[in-house]
């Protein structure tokens, strides 16, 4: 059975205590690899290696760091088929999606920050005849990067690339549910000849390895993407240590459909926003609010399209929704479908597990599920489900829909469909979220700030925001 290894100080290493966890393919339910069940000893080794590499790496001209990142991006592109297959098997997502989105984006993350760092500059503030100030933006030291299982390599590299470009060295942990592409990335770094200790990847449980990274006294900056409860736990450890912290957390995003929308576009995009990656994207629009005059028309068209989605073997070209990433997550989603019924919701389509034949008979699959008839305040409409489950709610006025859209603890993203430009901008301004898409969903420009408000997180990733996060500004004042 394939054994995943830690990547520490440029070398692939067994976990120091020799313990392994089982890694399942969620589409077959079978264990297909072993993951290091690493301990504090491994985190210590990785941190020491990163500390040792730091003076060299941070002292390199940025052009040289940029070249290393470009080399890694090229190798990701070269191995994109192997990486996409690994991602699909490990996560359960359709292979076609991994090929189209996850792996190209991982390469783009490295390429983007390899070039962004070359344009990253700082300010001078003059004080006239009294002198001037200049600001230096220096790397911080060893950065801890912790990422989730839904978009494994995509989100892992979204943190690592800016941290490295800015001159930090890194100790990173992927989710133990989806470790494979992070392991393949360590092989890529070795092939690229990345200097030892610059990037270290420690595999294992969040409660052990993740916790040890967050609480390590020599890791002063933590970038985390994951659930809001875990984010709160991390804040409690990191805040008293005065660590710099970036938190990208959960979402319960509203998708608002006005009667004057481009109807076909709104239906087509809403289906994508609801069920892409089995609904396991923090940006999915899980609460669909529809203006009353087109509620029935939209509902019927949306259900018709949803029923056409194919739930199946992730490796099959025709599959739209693959397997749910883990059994625990499957159980969580099914418990929310049950809750929705208890709260008085009507299941318009889906609502059940899908049992596939053959090698997928032990996999965990759920039909895309559409629910109506729920109060906007009920738990189903307030808590993050993070699966292929959406609710439909009618509204009559702009005030009403803004009130319902903003009613959750979350504030990550929102989507608005209308042909009325003034209305679109007005609604976008009033949504309490870090991101709003008008007449589209998940259109990304890597230069833009990415993140949420309220319990969806603290700080922003993307563009120069991430480079600012991974550096400390120092102002130097020159007085004449
Ligand atoms: P978790 O919070 O459970 O885990 C995220 C990562 O943190 C994993 O690597 C996990 O390790 C690790 N971890 C778990 N416990 C700790 C701990 N005590 N200390 C340090 N690290 C820990 O989230 P999920 O993996 O379940 O991901 C789903 C969540 O991520 C959803 O809420 C989703 O909304 C959010 N998300 C947010 C995004 C955003 O940009 N805002 C993007 C994508 C997802 P392990 O898995 O090994 O236990």
Coordinates of N, CA, C and O in Angstrom, one line a residue, residues 176-284:
X176 N -5.9 15.9 6.8 CA -5.6 14.4 6.8 C -6.6 13.6 6.0 O -6.3 12.5 5.5
X177 N -7.7 14.3 5.6 CA -8.7 13.6 4.7 C -8.2 13.6 3.3 O -8.5 12.7 2.5
X178 N -7.4 14.6 2.9 CA -7.0 14.7 1.5 C -5.5 15.1 1.4 O -5.1 16.2 1.0
X179 N -4.6 14.1 1.8 CA -3.2 14.5 1.8 C -2.4 14.2 0.5 O -1.2 14.7 0.4
X180 N -3.0 13.6 -0.4 CA -2.2 13.0 -1.5 C -1.5 14.0 -2.4 O -0.3 13.9 -2.7
X181 N -2.3 15.1 -2.8 CA -1.6 16.1 -3.7 C -0.6 16.9 -3.0 O 0.4 17.4 -3.6
X182 N -0.7 17.1 -1.7 CA 0.3 17.8 -0.9 C 1.6 16.9 -0.9 O 2.7 17.5 -1.0
X183 N 1.4 15.6 -0.8 CA 2.6 14.7 -0.9 C 3.2 14.8 -2.3 O 4.5 14.9 -2.4
X184 N 2.4 14.8 -3.3 CA 3.0 14.9 -4.7 C 3.7 16.2 -4.9 O 4.7 16.3 -5.6
X185 N 3.2 17.3 -4.2 CA 3.8 18.6 -4.3 C 5.2 18.5 -3.7 O 6.2 19.1 -4.2
X186 N 5.4 17.7 -2.6 CA 6.7 17.6 -2.0 C 7.6 16.9 -3.0 O 8.8 17.3 -3.1
X187 N 7.1 15.9 -3.7 CA 8.0 15.3 -4.7 C 8.4 16.3 -5.8 O 9.5 16.3 -6.3
X188 N 7.4 17.1 -6.2 CA 7.7 18.2 -7.2 C 8.8 19.1 -6.7 O 9.7 19.5 -7.4
X189 N 8.7 19.5 -5.4 CA 9.7 20.4 -4.8 C 11.1 19.8 -4.9 O 12.1 20.5 -5.2
X190 N 11.1 18.5 -4.6 CA 12.4 17.8 -4.7 C 12.9 17.8 -6.1 O 14.1 18.1 -6.4
X191 N 12.0 17.5 -7.0 CA 12.4 17.5 -8.5 C 12.9 18.8 -8.9 O 13.9 19.0 -9.7
X192 N 12.2 19.9 -8.4 CA 12.6 21.3 -8.8 C 13.9 21.7 -8.1 O 14.5 22.7 -8.5
X193 N 14.4 20.9 -7.1 CA 15.6 21.3 -6.4 C 15.4 22.4 -5.4 O 16.4 23.1 -5.1
X194 N 14.2 22.6 -5.0 CA 13.9 23.7 -4.0 C 14.9 23.5 -2.8 O 15.0 22.4 -2.3
X195 N 15.6 24.5 -2.4 CA 16.5 24.4 -1.3 C 15.9 23.8 0.0 O 14.7 24.1 0.3
X196 N 16.6 22.9 0.7 CA 16.1 22.2 1.8 C 15.6 23.1 2.9 O 16.2 24.1 3.2
X197 N 14.5 22.7 3.5 CA 14.0 23.4 4.7 C 13.1 24.6 4.3 O 12.4 25.2 5.2
X198 N 13.1 25.0 3.0 CA 12.3 26.2 2.7 C 10.8 25.9 2.8 O 10.0 26.7 3.4
X199 N 10.4 24.7 2.3 CA 9.0 24.3 2.5 C 9.0 22.9 3.2 O 9.8 22.0 2.8
X200 N 8.2 22.8 4.3 CA 8.2 21.5 5.0 C 6.7 21.2 5.1 O 5.9 22.0 5.4
X201 N 6.4 19.9 4.8 CA 5.0 19.5 4.9 C 4.9 18.3 5.9 O 5.5 17.3 5.7
X202 N 4.1 18.6 6.9 CA 3.9 17.6 8.0 C 2.4 17.1 7.9 O 1.5 17.9 8.0
X203 N 2.3 15.8 7.7 CA 0.9 15.2 7.6 C 0.4 14.7 9.0 O 1.2 14.3 9.8
X204 N -0.9 14.7 9.1 CA -1.4 14.1 10.4 C -2.7 14.8 10.8 O -3.3 15.6 10.0
X205 N -3.1 14.6 12.0 CA -4.4 15.1 12.5 C -4.3 16.6 12.8 O -3.3 17.1 13.4
X206 N -5.4 17.2 12.6 CA -5.5 18.6 13.0 C -5.3 18.8 14.5 O -4.7 19.8 14.9
X207 N -6.0 17.9 15.2 CA -5.9 18.1 16.7 C -4.5 17.9 17.2 O -4.2 18.3 18.4
X208 N -3.6 17.2 16.5 CA -2.2 17.1 16.9 C -1.3 18.0 16.1 O -0.8 19.0 16.6
X209 N -1.1 17.7 14.9 CA -0.1 18.4 14.0 C -0.5 19.9 13.9 O 0.2 20.8 14.0
X210 N -1.8 20.1 13.6 CA -2.4 21.4 13.4 C -2.2 22.3 14.6 O -1.7 23.4 14.6
X211 N -2.6 21.6 15.7 CA -2.5 22.3 17.0 C -1.0 22.6 17.4 O -0.7 23.7 17.9
X212 N -0.1 21.7 17.1 CA 1.3 21.9 17.4 C 1.9 23.0 16.6 O 2.7 23.8 17.0
X213 N 1.4 23.2 15.3 CA 1.9 24.3 14.5 C 1.4 25.6 15.0 O 2.2 26.5 15.2
X214 N 0.1 25.6 15.3 CA -0.5 26.9 15.8 C 0.2 27.3 17.2 O 0.4 28.5 17.4
X215 N 0.5 26.4 18.0 CA 1.0 26.7 19.3 C 2.6 26.8 19.4 O 3.1 27.1 20.4
X216 N 3.2 26.5 18.3 CA 4.7 26.5 18.3 C 5.2 28.0 18.5 O 4.9 28.9 17.7
X217 N 6.1 28.1 19.4 CA 6.6 29.5 19.8 C 7.5 30.1 18.6 O 7.6 31.3 18.6
X218 N 8.0 29.3 17.8 CA 8.8 29.8 16.7 C 8.1 29.9 15.3 O 8.7 30.0 14.3
X219 N 6.8 29.8 15.4 CA 6.0 30.0 14.2 C 5.1 31.2 14.4 O 4.0 31.1 15.0
X220 N 5.6 32.4 14.0 CA 4.9 33.6 14.5 C 3.7 34.1 13.6 O 3.0 35.0 13.9
X221 N 3.5 33.3 12.5 CA 2.4 33.8 11.5 C 1.7 32.5 11.1 O 2.3 31.5 10.7
X222 N 0.3 32.6 11.2 CA -0.5 31.4 10.8 C -1.5 31.8 9.8 O -2.3 32.7 10.0
X223 N -1.6 31.0 8.7 CA -2.6 31.2 7.7 C -3.5 30.0 7.7 O -3.0 28.9 7.5
X224 N -4.8 30.1 8.0 CA -5.7 29.0 8.2 C -6.9 29.1 7.4 O -7.5 30.1 7.3
X225 N -7.3 28.0 6.7 CA -8.6 27.9 6.0 C -9.3 26.7 6.6 O -8.7 25.6 6.5
X226 N -10.5 26.8 7.0 CA -11.2 25.7 7.6 C -12.5 26.1 8.2 O -13.0 27.2 7.9
X227 N -13.0 25.3 9.1 CA -14.3 25.6 9.7 C -14.2 26.7 10.8 O -13.1 27.0 11.3
X228 N -15.3 27.4 11.0 CA -15.4 28.5 12.0 C -15.0 28.1 13.4 O -14.3 28.8 14.1
X229 N -15.5 26.9 13.8 CA -15.2 26.4 15.2 C -13.7 26.2 15.3 O -13.1 26.6 16.3
X230 N -13.1 25.6 14.3 CA -11.6 25.4 14.4 C -10.9 26.7 14.4 O -9.9 26.9 15.1
X231 N -11.4 27.7 13.6 CA -10.8 29.0 13.6 C -10.8 29.7 14.9 O -9.9 30.3 15.3
X232 N -12.0 29.5 15.6 CA -12.1 30.1 17.0 C -11.1 29.4 17.9 O -10.4 30.1 18.7
X233 N -10.9 28.1 17.8 CA -10.0 27.4 18.7 C -8.5 27.9 18.4 O -7.8 28.2 19.3
X234 N -8.2 28.1 17.1 CA -6.9 28.5 16.7 C -6.6 30.0 17.3 O -5.6 30.3 17.8
X235 N -7.7 30.8 17.2 CA -7.5 32.2 17.7 C -7.2 32.2 19.2 O -6.4 33.0 19.6
X236 N -7.9 31.3 19.9 CA -7.6 31.2 21.4 C -6.2 30.9 21.7 O -5.6 31.4 22.7
X237 N -5.6 30.1 20.8 CA -4.1 29.7 21.1 C -3.2 30.9 20.6 O -2.3 31.3 21.3
X238 N -3.5 31.4 19.4 CA -2.6 32.3 18.8 C -2.6 33.7 19.3 O -1.6 34.4 19.4
X239 N -3.8 34.1 19.7 CA -4.0 35.5 20.2 C -3.1 35.9 21.4 O -2.4 36.9 21.3
X240 N -3.1 35.0 22.5 CA -2.2 35.4 23.6 C -0.7 35.3 23.2 O 0.1 35.9 24.0
X241 N -0.4 34.7 22.1 CA 1.0 34.6 21.7 C 1.3 35.7 20.8 O 2.4 35.8 20.2
X242 N 0.3 36.6 20.5 CA 0.5 37.7 19.6 C 0.9 37.3 18.2 O 1.8 38.0 17.6
X243 N 0.4 36.2 17.7 CA 0.8 35.8 16.3 C 0.0 36.5 15.3 O -1.2 36.9 15.6
X244 N 0.5 36.7 14.2 CA -0.2 37.2 13.0 C -1.1 36.1 12.5 O -0.6 35.0 12.3
X245 N -2.4 36.4 12.3 CA -3.3 35.4 12.0 C -4.2 35.7 10.8 O -4.8 36.8 10.8
X246 N -4.4 34.8 9.9 CA -5.3 35.0 8.8 C -6.3 33.8 8.8 O -5.8 32.7 8.8
X247 N -7.6 34.1 8.9 CA -8.6 33.0 9.0 C -9.6 33.1 7.9 O -10.3 34.1 7.8
X248 N -9.6 32.1 7.1 CA -10.7 32.0 6.0 C -11.6 30.9 6.5 O -11.2 29.7 6.5
X249 N -12.8 31.2 6.9 CA -13.7 30.2 7.6 C -15.0 29.9 6.7 O -15.0 30.1 5.5
X250 N -16.0 29.5 7.4 CA -17.2 29.0 6.7 C -18.0 30.1 6.1 O -17.8 31.3 6.2
X251 N -19.1 29.6 5.4 CA -20.0 30.5 4.7 C -21.4 29.9 4.7 O -21.6 28.7 4.8
X252 N -22.4 30.8 4.5 CA -23.8 30.3 4.3 C -24.3 31.4 3.3 O -25.1 32.3 3.7
X253 N -23.9 31.3 2.1 CA -24.0 32.4 1.2 C -25.3 32.6 0.5 O -25.9 31.6 0.0
X254 N -25.9 33.8 0.5 CA -27.1 34.1 -0.2 C -26.9 34.2 -1.7 O -25.9 34.8 -2.2
X255 N -27.9 33.7 -2.5 CA -27.9 33.8 -3.9 C -29.3 34.5 -4.3 O -30.3 33.8 -4.1
X256 N -29.2 35.7 -4.7 CA -30.5 36.5 -4.8 C -30.9 36.7 -6.3 O -30.1 37.2 -7.1
X257 N -32.1 36.2 -6.5 CA -32.6 36.2 -7.9 C -33.7 37.2 -8.0 O -34.8 37.0 -7.5
X258 N -33.5 38.3 -8.8 CA -34.6 39.3 -9.0 C -35.4 38.9 -10.3 O -34.8 38.3 -11.2
X259 N -36.6 39.4 -10.3 CA -37.5 39.1 -11.4 C -37.0 39.6 -12.7 O -37.2 39.0 -13.8
X260 N -36.2 40.6 -12.7 CA -35.6 41.2 -13.9 C -34.3 40.7 -14.3 O -33.5 41.3 -15.1
X261 N -34.0 39.5 -13.9 CA -32.7 38.9 -14.2 C -32.7 38.3 -15.6 O -33.8 38.1 -16.2
X262 N -31.5 38.0 -16.1 CA -31.4 37.1 -17.3 C -31.7 35.7 -16.8 O -30.9 35.1 -16.2
X263 N -32.9 35.3 -17.1 CA -33.5 34.1 -16.5 C -32.6 32.8 -16.7 O -32.2 32.1 -15.8
X264 N -32.3 32.6 -18.0 CA -31.5 31.4 -18.3 C -30.1 31.4 -17.6 O -29.7 30.4 -17.0
X265 N -29.5 32.6 -17.6 CA -28.2 32.7 -16.9 C -28.3 32.5 -15.4 O -27.5 31.8 -14.8
X266 N -29.4 33.0 -14.8 CA -29.5 32.9 -13.4 C -29.8 31.4 -13.0 O -29.2 30.9 -12.0
X267 N -30.5 30.7 -13.8 CA -30.8 29.3 -13.5 C -29.5 28.5 -13.6 O -29.1 27.7 -12.7
X268 N -28.9 28.7 -14.8 CA -27.7 27.9 -15.1 C -26.6 28.1 -14.0 O -26.0 27.2 -13.5
X269 N -26.4 29.4 -13.7 CA -25.3 29.7 -12.8 C -25.6 29.3 -11.4 O -24.8 28.9 -10.6
X270 N -26.9 29.4 -11.0 CA -27.3 29.0 -9.7 C -27.1 27.5 -9.5 O -26.8 27.0 -8.4
X271 N -27.4 26.7 -10.5 CA -27.1 25.2 -10.4 C -25.6 25.0 -10.1 O -25.3 24.2 -9.2
X272 N -24.8 25.7 -10.8 CA -23.3 25.6 -10.6 C -23.0 26.0 -9.2 O -22.2 25.4 -8.5
X273 N -23.5 27.2 -8.8 CA -23.2 27.8 -7.5 C -23.7 26.9 -6.3 O -23.2 27.0 -5.2
X274 N -24.7 26.1 -6.6 CA -25.3 25.2 -5.6 C -24.5 23.9 -5.4 O -24.3 23.4 -4.3
X275 N -24.1 23.3 -6.6 CA -23.7 21.9 -6.5 C -22.3 21.6 -7.0 O -21.9 20.4 -7.0
X276 N -21.5 22.6 -7.4 CA -20.2 22.3 -7.9 C -19.4 21.7 -6.7 O -19.6 22.1 -5.5
X277 N -18.6 20.8 -7.0 CA -17.7 20.1 -6.0 C -18.6 19.5 -4.9 O -18.3 19.6 -3.7
X278 N -19.8 19.0 -5.3 CA -20.8 18.4 -4.3 C -21.2 19.5 -3.3 O -21.6 19.1 -2.1
X279 N -21.2 20.7 -3.6 CA -21.6 21.8 -2.7 C -20.5 22.0 -1.6 O -20.7 22.8 -0.7
X280 N -19.4 21.4 -1.8 CA -18.3 21.5 -0.8 C -17.3 22.6 -1.2 O -16.1 22.4 -1.3
X281 N -17.9 23.8 -1.4 CA -17.0 25.0 -1.6 C -17.6 26.1 -0.7 O -18.8 26.3 -0.6
X282 N -16.6 26.7 0.0 CA -17.1 27.7 1.0 C -17.9 28.8 0.4 O -18.6 29.5 1.0
X283 N -17.8 29.0 -1.0 CA -18.4 30.0 -1.7 C -19.7 29.6 -2.3 O -20.4 30.5 -3.0
X284 N -20.1 28.4 -2.2 CA -21.4 27.9 -2.8 C -22.6 28.8 -2.3 O -22.6 29.2 -1.1

